[in-house]
Amino acid sequence: MTTSASPPNNANGINLVPLSSIMIKDVKTVREGQTILDVCRLMHQHNIGSIVVVEKQAGKPSSSTDGKVRLLDKPVGIVTERDIVRHIATKLIAIQAPVEDVMSRPLVTVRPETSLADAIQIMQSKNFRRLVVVDNSGKIMGIITDKDIFRAIARKPTLISGYLSEQAFPSLSAGSKDLIDQLRMESLDELFRPKHG
């Protein structure tokens, strides 16, 4: 089961950037029924921190570990490095256990037209570092991570200017640009600082 997040409507610079323009389209997946070991191998092989779990469909093999998204794949959960560590440390779960034992669900998804600003707000409000992007029928189109967002802003710093515009500080003089820039950087730091652990 997936739930689509409904973001608030913002009016700023990063609100104009759709996730489709910065999302990662090569999403690595496993099917329900595969093992935690399969997930760990894919994470290691591709140097990534999460794997999307897709529903096991009748007639489809569940032992494929290539991690490629198929056109009919519907996401049902996500497994992160933290999920695996937490479950192994607290529940002493076996590495051969099915991925369903550690995956997070329901999966919160967004659409490709969701803005960068809305994605940041959803991630911050739910304390997520990743969002799966799906089409109208719920099929995987991509994934967006906090690192992808940070890279997009780092490549084009003007994206954040709408988020923290000079109009938000009407009492500051034109000579206060350094203070505004410092506030922007501190706000960015706050946006991407994990709330827990």
PDB file of N, CA, C and O in Angstrom, residues 22-24 50 116 123 128-131 143-151 192:
ATOM      1  N   ILE A  22      14.810  16.463 -11.479  1.00  0.00           N
ATOM      2  CA  ILE A  22      15.990  16.127 -10.668  1.00  0.00           C
ATOM      3  C   ILE A  22      15.952  14.723 -10.072  1.00  0.00           C
ATOM      4  O   ILE A  22      16.922  14.285  -9.476  1.00  0.00           O
ATOM      5  N   MET A  23      14.850  13.995 -10.256  1.00  0.00           N
ATOM      6  CA  MET A  23      14.750  12.660  -9.654  1.00  0.00           C
ATOM      7  C   MET A  23      15.700  11.676 -10.335  1.00  0.00           C
ATOM      8  O   MET A  23      16.105  11.862 -11.479  1.00  0.00           O
ATOM      9  N   ILE A  24      16.054  10.640  -9.590  1.00  0.00           N
ATOM     10  CA  ILE A  24      16.856   9.540 -10.128  1.00  0.00           C
ATOM     11  C   ILE A  24      15.871   8.564 -10.765  1.00  0.00           C
ATOM     12  O   ILE A  24      14.945   8.088 -10.108  1.00  0.00           O
ATOM     13  N   SER A  50      19.143   2.797  -0.083  1.00  0.00           N
ATOM     14  CA  SER A  50      17.771   2.303   0.009  1.00  0.00           C
ATOM     15  C   SER A  50      17.411   1.487  -1.218  1.00  0.00           C
ATOM     16  O   SER A  50      17.999   1.660  -2.289  1.00  0.00           O
ATOM     17  N   LEU A 116       9.894  20.904  -5.999  1.00  0.00           N
ATOM     18  CA  LEU A 116      11.017  20.715  -5.089  1.00  0.00           C
ATOM     19  C   LEU A 116      10.677  21.248  -3.701  1.00  0.00           C
ATOM     20  O   LEU A 116      10.954  20.602  -2.683  1.00  0.00           O
ATOM     21  N   MET A 123       9.256  15.813   3.159  1.00  0.00           N
ATOM     22  CA  MET A 123      10.363  15.087   3.781  1.00  0.00           C
ATOM     23  C   MET A 123      10.618  15.592   5.193  1.00  0.00           C
ATOM     24  O   MET A 123      10.834  14.807   6.122  1.00  0.00           O
ATOM     25  N   PHE A 128      11.586  12.066   6.585  1.00  0.00           N
ATOM     26  CA  PHE A 128      12.046  11.140   5.559  1.00  0.00           C
ATOM     27  C   PHE A 128      13.264  11.727   4.869  1.00  0.00           C
ATOM     28  O   PHE A 128      13.413  12.943   4.798  1.00  0.00           O
ATOM     29  N   ARG A 129      14.077  10.841   4.310  1.00  0.00           N
ATOM     30  CA  ARG A 129      15.200  11.301   3.506  1.00  0.00           C
ATOM     31  C   ARG A 129      15.029  10.928   2.039  1.00  0.00           C
ATOM     32  O   ARG A 129      15.855  11.283   1.212  1.00  0.00           O
ATOM     33  N   ARG A 130      13.934  10.196   1.746  1.00  0.00           N
ATOM     34  CA  ARG A 130      13.684   9.751   0.376  1.00  0.00           C
ATOM     35  C   ARG A 130      12.181   9.766   0.103  1.00  0.00           C
ATOM     36  O   ARG A 130      11.390   9.476   0.991  1.00  0.00           O
ATOM     37  N   LEU A 131      11.839  10.033  -1.151  1.00  0.00           N
ATOM     38  CA  LEU A 131      10.454   9.917  -1.610  1.00  0.00           C
ATOM     39  C   LEU A 131      10.459   9.183  -2.942  1.00  0.00           C
ATOM     40  O   LEU A 131      11.270   9.496  -3.830  1.00  0.00           O
ATOM     41  N   ILE A 143      13.052   8.231  -7.896  1.00  0.00           N
ATOM     42  CA  ILE A 143      13.206   8.430  -6.462  1.00  0.00           C
ATOM     43  C   ILE A 143      13.951   9.736  -6.260  1.00  0.00           C
ATOM     44  O   ILE A 143      14.786  10.120  -7.093  1.00  0.00           O
ATOM     45  N   ILE A 144      13.627  10.423  -5.194  1.00  0.00           N
ATOM     46  CA  ILE A 144      14.311  11.678  -4.853  1.00  0.00           C
ATOM     47  C   ILE A 144      14.807  11.548  -3.424  1.00  0.00           C
ATOM     48  O   ILE A 144      14.095  11.062  -2.555  1.00  0.00           O
ATOM     49  N   THR A 145      16.051  11.941  -3.201  1.00  0.00           N
ATOM     50  CA  THR A 145      16.627  11.877  -1.861  1.00  0.00           C
ATOM     51  C   THR A 145      17.029  13.277  -1.413  1.00  0.00           C
ATOM     52  O   THR A 145      17.115  14.200  -2.225  1.00  0.00           O
ATOM     53  N   ASP A 146      17.284  13.405  -0.124  1.00  0.00           N
ATOM     54  CA  ASP A 146      17.744  14.694   0.378  1.00  0.00           C
ATOM     55  C   ASP A 146      19.039  15.109  -0.301  1.00  0.00           C
ATOM     56  O   ASP A 146      19.272  16.279  -0.585  1.00  0.00           O
ATOM     57  N   LYS A 147      19.887  14.152  -0.622  1.00  0.00           N
ATOM     58  CA  LYS A 147      21.146  14.471  -1.309  1.00  0.00           C
ATOM     59  C   LYS A 147      20.891  14.995  -2.718  1.00  0.00           C
ATOM     60  O   LYS A 147      21.590  15.892  -3.189  1.00  0.00           O
ATOM     61  N   ASP A 148      19.892  14.434  -3.406  1.00  0.00           N
ATOM     62  CA  ASP A 148      19.548  14.928  -4.745  1.00  0.00           C
ATOM     63  C   ASP A 148      19.084  16.374  -4.677  1.00  0.00           C
ATOM     64  O   ASP A 148      19.433  17.195  -5.528  1.00  0.00           O
ATOM     65  N   ILE A 149      18.287  16.681  -3.663  1.00  0.00           N
ATOM     66  CA  ILE A 149      17.791  18.049  -3.479  1.00  0.00           C
ATOM     67  C   ILE A 149      18.952  18.989  -3.183  1.00  0.00           C
ATOM     68  O   ILE A 149      19.065  20.064  -3.772  1.00  0.00           O
ATOM     69  N   PHE A 150      19.836  18.577  -2.297  1.00  0.00           N
ATOM     70  CA  PHE A 150      20.981  19.413  -1.952  1.00  0.00           C
ATOM     71  C   PHE A 150      21.858  19.651  -3.179  1.00  0.00           C
ATOM     72  O   PHE A 150      22.301  20.777  -3.433  1.00  0.00           O
ATOM     73  N   ARG A 151      22.082  18.595  -3.988  1.00  0.00           N
ATOM     74  CA  ARG A 151      22.889  18.753  -5.210  1.00  0.00           C
ATOM     75  C   ARG A 151      22.231  19.733  -6.183  1.00  0.00           C
ATOM     76  O   ARG A 151      22.909  20.551  -6.807  1.00  0.00           O
ATOM     77  N   PHE A 192      18.221  20.153   6.081  1.00  0.00           N
ATOM     78  CA  PHE A 192      18.792  18.847   5.816  1.00  0.00           C
ATOM     79  C   PHE A 192      19.389  18.162   7.035  1.00  0.00           C
ATOM     80  O   PHE A 192      19.952  17.091   6.918  1.00  0.00           O
TER      81      PHE A 192
END
